[in-house]
Coordinates of C-alpha atoms and ligand atoms in Angstrom, one line a residue:
M1 CA 0.0 0.0 0.0
L2 CA 1.3 3.4 -0.9
K3 CA 1.6 5.9 1.9
N4 CA -0.1 9.2 1.8
M5 CA 1.6 10.9 -1.2
E6 CA 2.0 14.2 0.6
N7 CA 4.0 12.6 3.4
E8 CA 6.0 10.7 0.9
E9 CA 6.8 13.8 -1.0
K10 CA 7.9 15.6 2.2
E11 CA 10.1 12.7 3.3
K12 CA 11.5 12.5 -0.2
E13 CA 12.4 16.2 -0.1
E14 CA 13.9 15.8 3.4
K15 CA 16.0 12.9 2.2
I16 CA 17.1 15.0 -0.9
K17 CA 18.0 17.9 1.4
N18 CA 20.0 15.6 3.7
N19 CA 21.6 14.0 0.8
K20 CA 22.7 17.3 -0.7
R21 CA 23.9 18.5 2.7
A22 CA 26.0 15.4 3.2
L23 CA 27.3 15.7 -0.3
L24 CA 28.3 19.4 0.3
I25 CA 30.2 18.4 3.4
A26 CA 31.9 15.6 1.7
L27 CA 33.0 17.8 -1.2
T28 CA 34.2 20.5 1.2
L29 CA 36.3 18.0 3.1
A30 CA 37.7 16.3 0.0
L31 CA 41.0 17.7 -1.2
I32 CA 40.4 16.3 -4.7
I33 CA 36.9 16.9 -5.9
T34 CA 36.0 14.4 -8.5
T35 CA 32.8 14.2 -10.4
V36 CA 30.0 13.1 -8.2
A37 CA 26.8 12.2 -10.1
A38 CA 23.8 13.8 -8.5
Q39 CA 21.5 11.0 -7.4
T40 CA 18.0 11.4 -6.2
L41 CA 16.7 8.9 -3.7
Y42 CA 13.2 7.5 -3.9
N43 CA 11.2 5.7 -1.3
F44 CA 9.1 2.7 -2.1
Y45 CA 6.5 1.6 0.4
D46 CA 5.0 -1.7 0.5
S47 CA 3.2 -2.8 -2.6
T48 CA 2.1 -6.2 -1.5
Q49 CA 1.3 -8.4 -4.4
A50 CA 0.4 -11.7 -2.7
C51 CA -0.5 -12.8 0.8
R52 CA -1.1 -16.2 2.2
R53 CA -1.7 -17.2 5.8
Q54 CA -1.1 -20.5 7.6
N55 CA -3.9 -21.7 9.7
T56 CA -3.2 -24.8 11.8
G57 CA -0.5 -25.9 9.4
T58 CA -2.4 -25.3 6.2
W59 CA -1.7 -22.4 3.8
T60 CA -4.7 -20.5 2.6
N61 CA -5.8 -17.1 1.2
C62 CA -5.4 -14.0 3.3
L63 CA -8.4 -11.9 4.3
G64 CA -7.3 -8.8 2.4
I65 CA -7.1 -8.1 -1.3
Y66 CA -3.7 -8.0 -2.9
P67 CA -2.6 -5.9 -4.6
S68 CA -4.9 -3.1 -3.6
A69 CA -4.9 0.1 -1.5
C70 CA -5.5 0.2 2.2
P71 CA -7.6 -0.8 3.9
N72 CA -8.2 -3.7 1.5
D73 CA -4.4 -4.2 1.7
R74 CA -4.3 -5.0 5.4
L75 CA -0.5 -5.2 5.7
G76 CA 0.8 -1.9 4.2
C77 CA -0.7 0.6 6.6
N78 CA -0.6 1.0 10.3
D79 CA -4.3 1.5 10.5
G80 CA -5.7 -1.2 12.8
T81 CA -7.0 -3.2 9.8
V82 CA -5.3 -6.5 10.3
E83 CA -4.6 -9.8 8.7
T84 CA -4.9 -12.7 11.0
S85 CA -3.7 -16.3 11.1
S86 CA -4.5 -18.9 13.8
T87 CA -3.8 -22.4 15.0
T88 CA -5.8 -24.7 17.1
T89 CA -3.1 -27.4 17.5
S90 CA 0.6 -27.6 17.8
A91 CA 0.9 -27.0 14.0
A92 CA 2.4 -23.8 12.8
T93 CA 0.6 -20.6 12.0
G94 CA 2.0 -17.7 10.1
L95 CA 1.9 -15.3 7.1
N96 CA 3.7 -15.1 3.8
M97 CA 3.9 -11.9 1.8
T98 CA 5.4 -11.1 -1.6
D99 CA 6.3 -7.5 -2.2
F100 CA 7.1 -5.8 -5.5
N101 CA 6.0 -3.0 -8.0
S102 CA 6.3 -4.2 -11.6
S103 CA 5.4 -0.8 -13.0
E104 CA 8.6 0.9 -11.7
L105 CA 11.1 0.5 -14.6
Y106 CA 13.7 3.0 -13.5
C107 CA 15.1 1.6 -10.3
D108 CA 18.9 1.8 -10.7
Q109 CA 20.1 0.8 -7.2
I110 CA 18.7 -0.3 -3.9
T111 CA 20.0 1.9 -1.2
Y112 CA 18.3 0.7 2.0
V113 CA 15.8 -2.0 2.8
F114 CA 13.8 -2.0 6.0
F115 CA 11.3 -4.6 7.0
C116 CA 8.5 -3.2 9.1
Y117 CA 6.0 -5.2 11.2
E118 CA 3.5 -4.9 13.9
W119 CA 1.9 -8.1 15.3
W120 CA 0.4 -9.4 18.4
A121 CA -1.2 -12.7 19.6
N122 CA -4.2 -13.5 21.8
G123 CA -2.0 -15.7 24.0
A124 CA 1.5 -17.1 24.5
T125 CA 3.4 -18.2 21.4
T126 CA 6.7 -19.9 20.9
T127 CA 9.4 -20.6 18.3
C128 CA 8.5 -17.4 16.4
T129 CA 10.4 -16.2 13.4
I130 CA 10.2 -13.7 10.6
T131 CA 12.4 -14.4 7.6
V132 CA 13.1 -12.5 4.5
S133 CA 14.1 -13.8 1.0
N134 CA 15.4 -12.1 -2.1
E135 CA 14.8 -15.3 -4.2
S136 CA 11.0 -15.5 -4.2
G137 CA 11.0 -17.3 -0.9
A138 CA 14.1 -19.5 -1.3
N139 CA 17.0 -19.4 1.1
P140 CA 15.2 -17.3 3.8
T141 CA 17.1 -15.5 6.4
A142 CA 15.6 -15.0 9.9
I143 CA 15.5 -11.4 11.0
V144 CA 13.1 -11.7 14.0
A145 CA 13.2 -14.5 16.6
T146 CA 11.1 -12.8 19.3
C147 CA 7.5 -13.8 19.7
P148 CA 4.8 -11.1 19.7
G149 CA 3.2 -9.8 22.8
T150 CA -0.5 -9.9 23.5
T151 CA -1.1 -6.2 22.6
A152 CA 0.0 -3.9 19.8
N153 CA 2.7 -2.4 22.0
P154 CA 5.4 -1.4 21.1
G155 CA 3.9 -0.4 17.7
V156 CA 5.5 -0.7 14.3
Q157 CA 9.1 -2.1 14.3
C158 CA 11.4 -1.5 11.4
I159 CA 14.5 -3.6 11.0
N160 CA 17.3 -2.5 8.7
V161 CA 17.8 -5.6 6.5
T162 CA 19.9 -3.8 3.8
A163 CA 22.9 -6.1 4.5
T164 CA 20.9 -9.2 5.1
K165 CA 20.6 -10.0 1.4
G166 CA 22.2 -8.8 -1.8
W167 CA 19.0 -6.9 -2.7
T168 CA 18.6 -5.9 -6.3
C169 CA 16.1 -3.7 -8.1
E170 CA 14.6 -6.9 -9.6
N171 CA 13.6 -8.0 -6.0
F172 CA 11.2 -5.1 -5.8
F173 CA 10.7 -3.5 -9.3
G174 CA 10.2 -4.2 -12.9
P175 CA 8.3 -6.8 -14.9
S176 CA 10.0 -9.9 -13.6
G177 CA 12.7 -11.3 -11.4
Q178 CA 13.4 -13.0 -8.1
R179 CA 11.0 -11.2 -5.6
A180 CA 11.3 -10.1 -2.0
V181 CA 9.3 -12.3 0.3
A182 CA 8.7 -12.1 4.1
T183 CA 7.4 -15.1 6.1
A184 CA 6.2 -15.3 9.7
T185 CA 6.1 -18.6 11.5
L186 CA 4.7 -19.1 15.0
Y187 CA 3.5 -21.9 17.3
R188 CA 1.2 -21.7 20.2
S189 CA 2.5 -22.1 23.7
G190 CA 0.0 -24.0 25.8
G191 CA -3.4 -25.1 24.7
G192 CA -6.3 -23.5 22.9
T193 CA -6.5 -21.4 19.8
R194 CA -3.9 -18.9 19.0
T195 CA -4.8 -16.0 16.7
I196 CA -2.1 -13.7 15.4
S197 CA -2.9 -10.2 14.2
Y198 CA -0.7 -8.4 11.7
D199 CA -1.4 -4.7 11.3
V200 CA 1.9 -4.0 9.4
F201 CA 4.0 -6.5 7.5
A202 CA 5.9 -4.7 4.7
F203 CA 9.2 -3.8 3.1
N204 CA 10.3 -0.1 2.9
I205 CA 12.9 0.5 0.3
T206 CA 15.0 3.5 -0.5
Y207 CA 16.4 3.4 -4.0
K208 CA 17.9 5.5 -6.8
K209 CA 16.4 6.0 -10.2
A210 CA 18.1 6.4 -13.5
P211 CA 17.2 6.3 -17.2
K212 CA 17.1 3.0 -19.0
V213 CA 19.7 3.0 -21.7
T214 CA 20.0 0.6 -24.7
L215 CA 22.7 0.5 -27.3
I216 CA 21.2 -0.2 -30.8
S217 CA 24.0 0.0 -33.4
P218 CA 26.5 -0.8 -34.6
A219 CA 25.8 -4.3 -33.1
N220 CA 28.1 -5.4 -30.4
G221 CA 31.3 -6.8 -31.9
A222 CA 30.6 -5.4 -35.4
A223 CA 33.4 -5.1 -37.8
L224 CA 32.8 -2.4 -40.3
N225 CA 34.7 -1.6 -43.5
Y226 CA 33.9 2.1 -43.9
P227 CA 35.0 5.2 -42.0
N228 CA 31.6 7.0 -41.4
I229 CA 29.9 5.2 -38.6
T230 CA 26.7 6.2 -36.8
F231 CA 26.4 5.2 -33.1
Q232 CA 22.8 4.8 -32.1
C233 CA 21.4 4.4 -28.6
N234 CA 18.1 4.8 -26.9
G235 CA 17.2 6.2 -23.4
H236 CA 13.8 6.4 -21.6
Y237 CA 12.8 7.6 -18.2
N238 CA 9.8 8.6 -16.2
V239 CA 10.9 12.2 -16.2
N240 CA 12.2 14.3 -19.1
L241 CA 15.7 13.5 -20.4
A242 CA 18.2 16.3 -20.4
N243 CA 21.1 15.1 -22.5
V244 CA 22.9 12.1 -24.0
T245 CA 26.7 11.6 -24.3
L246 CA 28.6 9.3 -26.5
F247 CA 31.6 7.8 -24.8
Y248 CA 34.4 5.8 -26.4
N249 CA 38.1 5.1 -26.2
Y250 CA 38.9 6.1 -29.8
S251 CA 41.8 8.3 -28.7
G252 CA 43.1 5.5 -26.4
I253 CA 41.4 7.1 -23.4
W254 CA 37.9 6.5 -22.3
A255 CA 36.2 9.9 -22.7
A256 CA 33.1 11.7 -23.6
N257 CA 33.1 12.5 -27.3
E258 CA 29.8 14.4 -27.9
T259 CA 26.9 15.5 -25.8
I260 CA 23.5 16.2 -27.3
S261 CA 20.8 18.2 -25.4
I262 CA 17.5 16.4 -25.7
T263 CA 13.9 16.6 -24.5
G264 CA 11.1 14.2 -23.8
T265 CA 11.1 10.9 -21.9
N266 CA 12.2 8.7 -24.8
Y267 CA 15.0 9.5 -27.2
T268 CA 17.0 7.7 -29.8
A269 CA 20.3 9.4 -30.4
N270 CA 22.6 9.2 -33.4
F271 CA 26.2 10.1 -33.3
T272 CA 28.0 10.0 -36.7
K273 CA 31.8 9.8 -36.6
T274 CA 34.5 9.5 -39.1
L275 CA 36.9 6.9 -37.8
N276 CA 40.2 5.4 -38.8
P277 CA 40.8 1.6 -38.6
T278 CA 40.7 0.8 -34.9
N279 CA 39.2 -1.3 -32.1
I280 CA 37.0 0.7 -29.8
I281 CA 34.6 0.2 -27.0
W282 CA 31.6 2.6 -26.7
N283 CA 28.5 3.4 -24.7
C284 CA 25.9 6.1 -24.3
Q285 CA 25.1 7.9 -21.1
F286 CA 21.6 9.5 -20.7
C287 CA 20.9 12.0 -18.0
G288 CA 17.4 13.0 -16.7
V289 CA 16.4 16.5 -15.7
D290 CA 16.6 15.1 -12.1
G291 CA 20.4 14.8 -12.6
N292 CA 20.4 11.0 -12.6
C293 CA 22.6 9.6 -15.3
K294 CA 23.0 6.1 -16.6
F295 CA 25.0 4.1 -19.2
A296 CA 23.7 1.0 -21.0
P297 CA 24.5 -2.0 -18.8
A298 CA 27.6 -3.1 -20.9
N299 CA 29.9 -1.3 -23.3
W300 CA 29.9 -2.6 -26.8
T301 CA 32.9 -3.2 -29.0
L302 CA 33.4 -2.1 -32.6
T303 CA 36.2 -2.9 -35.0
V304 CA 36.7 -0.5 -37.8
I305 CA 38.7 -2.2 -40.6
D306 CA 39.9 -1.1 -44.0
N307 CA 40.3 -4.0 -46.4
T308 CA 39.4 -2.0 -49.5
S309 CA 42.3 -1.1 -51.7
P310 CA 42.8 2.5 -52.9
M311 CA 42.0 3.4 -56.5
I312 CA 44.3 5.1 -59.0
N313 CA 41.7 6.8 -61.0
S314 CA 44.0 8.5 -63.6
V315 CA 47.6 9.4 -64.4
S316 CA 49.0 12.0 -66.6
D317 CA 52.4 13.3 -67.7
Y318 CA 53.4 16.6 -69.3
P319 CA 55.0 17.7 -71.4
D320 CA 55.1 14.6 -73.5
P321 CA 57.3 14.5 -75.5
V322 CA 59.7 16.1 -73.2
Q323 CA 63.1 17.4 -74.3
T324 CA 66.3 16.0 -72.8
G325 CA 67.2 17.7 -69.6
Q326 CA 63.8 19.3 -69.2
N327 CA 61.3 18.4 -66.4
I328 CA 58.3 16.2 -66.9
T329 CA 55.5 16.3 -64.3
F330 CA 53.6 13.2 -63.4
V331 CA 50.1 13.6 -61.8
A332 CA 48.0 10.8 -60.3
N333 CA 44.5 11.0 -59.0
V334 CA 44.1 8.4 -56.1
T335 CA 41.2 7.9 -53.7
D336 CA 40.5 5.6 -50.8
D337 CA 37.6 4.9 -48.4
F338 CA 39.8 5.8 -45.4
G339 CA 43.0 7.5 -46.6
V340 CA 45.8 7.2 -49.1
S341 CA 49.1 6.8 -47.4
V342 CA 51.8 6.7 -50.1
V343 CA 51.8 7.2 -53.9
Q344 CA 55.0 6.2 -55.8
L345 CA 56.3 6.7 -59.3
E346 CA 58.6 4.3 -60.8
V347 CA 60.7 5.6 -63.8
N348 CA 63.6 3.8 -65.3
G349 CA 63.9 1.4 -62.4
T350 CA 63.9 3.9 -59.6
N351 CA 61.0 4.7 -57.2
Y352 CA 60.1 8.3 -56.3
T353 CA 57.6 9.3 -53.6
M354 CA 54.9 11.5 -55.1
I355 CA 53.8 14.7 -53.3
K356 CA 50.3 15.2 -52.1
N357 CA 48.8 18.3 -53.8
T358 CA 45.1 18.1 -53.0
S359 CA 43.1 15.4 -51.1
T360 CA 43.2 13.2 -54.2
T361 CA 46.0 14.6 -56.4
W362 CA 49.6 13.6 -56.1
Y363 CA 52.5 14.8 -58.3
Y364 CA 56.2 14.4 -59.0
V365 CA 58.4 16.6 -61.1
Y366 CA 61.1 14.4 -62.8
N367 CA 64.1 15.8 -64.5
T368 CA 65.0 13.9 -67.7
S369 CA 68.7 14.8 -67.7
G370 CA 69.6 11.1 -67.2
L371 CA 67.6 9.9 -70.1
S372 CA 68.6 9.4 -73.7
P373 CA 66.0 10.2 -76.4
G374 CA 63.5 7.4 -76.5
T375 CA 60.2 6.2 -75.1
Y376 CA 60.0 5.2 -71.4
N377 CA 57.3 3.4 -69.4
Y378 CA 56.5 4.5 -65.9
T379 CA 54.3 3.0 -63.2
I380 CA 52.2 4.6 -60.4
Y381 CA 51.7 2.6 -57.2
A382 CA 49.6 3.6 -54.2
N383 CA 48.7 2.1 -50.8
D384 CA 46.3 3.2 -48.1
T385 CA 46.8 3.7 -44.4
S386 CA 46.0 0.1 -43.8
G387 CA 48.6 -1.1 -46.3
N388 CA 46.2 -2.2 -49.0
N389 CA 47.8 -1.8 -52.4
A390 CA 46.1 -0.2 -55.4
T391 CA 46.3 -1.8 -58.8
P392 CA 49.3 -0.1 -60.4
I393 CA 48.7 2.1 -63.5
T394 CA 51.3 2.3 -66.3
G395 CA 52.0 5.1 -68.8
N396 CA 54.8 6.2 -71.1
F397 CA 56.5 9.3 -72.3
T398 CA 59.0 10.1 -75.0
V399 CA 62.2 12.0 -74.5
I400 CA 63.4 13.9 -77.5
Q401 CA 66.7 15.7 -78.2
T402 CA 66.9 19.2 -76.9
L403 CA 66.3 21.9 -79.5
T404 CA 68.4 24.9 -78.6
P405 CA 68.1 27.8 -80.9
T406 CA 71.5 28.8 -81.9
I407 CA 72.2 32.5 -82.2
Y408 CA 74.7 33.8 -84.6
T409 CA 75.9 37.4 -84.7
D410 CA 77.8 39.0 -87.4
K411 CA 80.2 40.7 -85.0
A412 CA 81.7 39.9 -81.7
T413 CA 81.8 43.5 -80.7
Y414 CA 79.7 46.4 -81.7
K415 CA 80.6 50.1 -81.8
N416 CA 78.1 52.6 -80.6
C417 CA 77.3 54.9 -83.5
S418 CA 74.9 57.7 -83.0
N419 CA 73.0 55.6 -80.5
T420 CA 72.2 53.1 -83.2
I421 CA 73.5 49.6 -83.5
Y422 CA 73.0 47.4 -86.5
Y423 CA 72.9 43.7 -85.7
K424 CA 72.4 40.5 -87.5
I425 CA 71.1 37.3 -85.8
S426 CA 70.5 33.9 -87.2
V427 CA 68.5 31.2 -85.3
F428 CA 68.7 27.6 -86.3
D429 CA 67.0 24.4 -85.1
L430 CA 69.7 21.9 -84.7
N431 CA 67.5 19.0 -86.0
D432 CA 66.1 21.2 -88.7
Q433 CA 62.7 20.5 -87.2
P434 CA 59.9 22.9 -87.7
I435 CA 59.7 25.2 -84.7
D436 CA 57.6 28.1 -83.8
T437 CA 60.1 30.8 -83.3
A438 CA 59.7 34.0 -81.4
L439 CA 62.8 36.0 -81.8
T440 CA 63.2 39.0 -79.6
N441 CA 66.1 41.3 -79.0
T442 CA 65.7 42.3 -75.5
I443 CA 68.1 44.8 -74.1
L444 CA 68.6 44.6 -70.4
D445 CA 70.0 47.4 -68.3
A446 CA 72.4 47.0 -65.5
V447 CA 69.6 46.2 -63.1
N448 CA 68.2 43.6 -65.4
A449 CA 65.2 45.7 -66.6
T450 CA 63.9 45.5 -70.1
V451 CA 64.4 48.7 -71.9
M452 CA 63.3 47.6 -75.4
T453 CA 61.7 44.8 -77.2
E454 CA 61.2 44.7 -80.9
N455 CA 61.4 42.7 -84.1
V456 CA 59.3 39.8 -82.9
N457 CA 58.8 37.0 -85.5
T458 CA 56.6 34.0 -84.8
G459 CA 55.3 31.0 -86.5
N460 CA 57.4 30.8 -89.5
G461 CA 57.6 27.1 -89.1
G462 CA 61.2 26.7 -89.7
T463 CA 64.6 28.1 -89.2
G464 CA 65.4 31.6 -90.2
V465 CA 67.6 34.6 -90.2
Y466 CA 66.4 37.7 -88.5
L467 CA 67.9 41.1 -88.9
G468 CA 67.2 44.0 -86.8
V469 CA 68.3 47.5 -85.8
F470 CA 67.9 49.1 -82.5
P471 CA 68.7 52.4 -80.9
I472 CA 70.5 52.5 -77.6
P473 CA 68.9 54.8 -75.0
G474 CA 70.9 57.5 -73.3
G475 CA 73.1 56.3 -70.5
Y476 CA 73.3 52.8 -71.9
Q477 CA 75.7 53.4 -74.7
S478 CA 78.2 50.9 -73.7
G479 CA 78.3 47.6 -71.9
N480 CA 77.2 44.0 -72.3
W481 CA 73.9 43.4 -74.1
I482 CA 72.0 40.2 -74.1
I483 CA 70.1 38.9 -77.0
K484 CA 67.5 36.2 -76.4
A485 CA 65.9 33.8 -78.8
M486 CA 63.0 31.7 -77.8
S487 CA 61.3 28.7 -79.3
G488 CA 58.6 27.3 -77.1
S489 CA 60.2 26.4 -73.9
V490 CA 63.6 26.3 -75.5
K491 CA 65.7 29.4 -75.5
G492 CA 69.1 30.5 -76.4
Q493 CA 70.8 33.7 -75.6
K494 CA 74.0 35.5 -76.5
T495 CA 75.8 38.4 -75.0
I496 CA 77.3 41.1 -77.2
N497 CA 79.5 44.0 -76.2
V498 CA 79.0 47.6 -77.2
S499 CA 81.9 49.9 -76.7
Ligands
CA1 CA1 -1.0 -0.5 14.7
CA2 CA1 -3.0 -2.6 8.6
CA3 CA1 41.2 1.5 -48.1
CA4 CA1 52.4 10.0 -71.8

């Protein structure tokens, strides 16, 4: 029977206050203040589910109605409404009571258990016991061995039986489990009928509540071959939930990773994380607005594996053909589900480590000085952070002989003459290949600044001879002059002297 709710509320508040006071003192005294989860205590008063009485050695139904409220429940309230049992012989009499509340789903921990009773007999009794069991009646432990008096005096007695049994929430709460049972057994002393009256025969439990937490996915022990993983868990409570936190040891240390503020009494949380291959354990902690927090009963394990090879999506090389001594740049596009570790280029029997440019692009600039004209194969290799190898990709490129425009001048030294110099330059392709020629005569001053450009010829498709005339600006009448000839990326230059 539930006690008057108002009184229960007051007692609950008083216990909370005392609890907070004790906590404050403990924290003040402690040199090192660690995290102390706020826990609210709850009281549970007898919710008798079943009652049987023993009359002259035979078990039979009780007088009251169980479960029900007082006074139909005759055992839960100190109200003078009593159960009775009797014996007319030397056979035993007594009472057997089972006590639980299946609708309370959020008991987290039993804090205290008291057994309260008030009984009396109409005459002398002997060999009296009250036992308690946390196994639905099995393995009872005697907590009372004193026979009742013949009046109600001294009133309700409560015995602290917290340490008598290893009480669990299931003994008193939830849909199923081994239940708490109390049993009285008495015998008459002398002759005649002995009737025993029981006004109170009940457990009184103080317990802590917490949300119920369930881990949903990835399933315990899962091995997943992808980096983006959603951890899903559910919490429910009889008061609103405040937040849920994902905990795991991904960094090597068990720690909170992310907390989500939530509302309502039932919440399914999703935490999506990008992980590297690893073995982790994880759990979710839900907290109610009453400050009570709870993890799922057991951590789950997860193995993140990478057994998928990286992909070399494309390779390129430029310029191709490349002239001897010039650079050729190799580019590879490589992707992986977790991460590309190394991309290598093999040219002419030597491996070169390519350089990461973007998340998927790797390059290497290779100088062809060591290569004779000809066609060469190259191969790109890649592996990921778990050591999986990509299928190599092969390409080729051609090295051609260097084309250096050769500059001929008609004189070794030029004389300044009225600030005008006549010059004659010839440019030849050594292989007599068609080339796009851009011939410039660029005069550089002492600080390497261009002072004049003229006589540009392009696209004649072959070798040629170019003649030009240029004036020399004031202040630059003498010194070394550089003439440059360019053909694509190939260039030649020559220095002439003006005196
Ligand atoms: Ca009473
Ligand atoms: Ca009563
Ligand atoms: Ca991979
Ligand atoms: Ca090529």
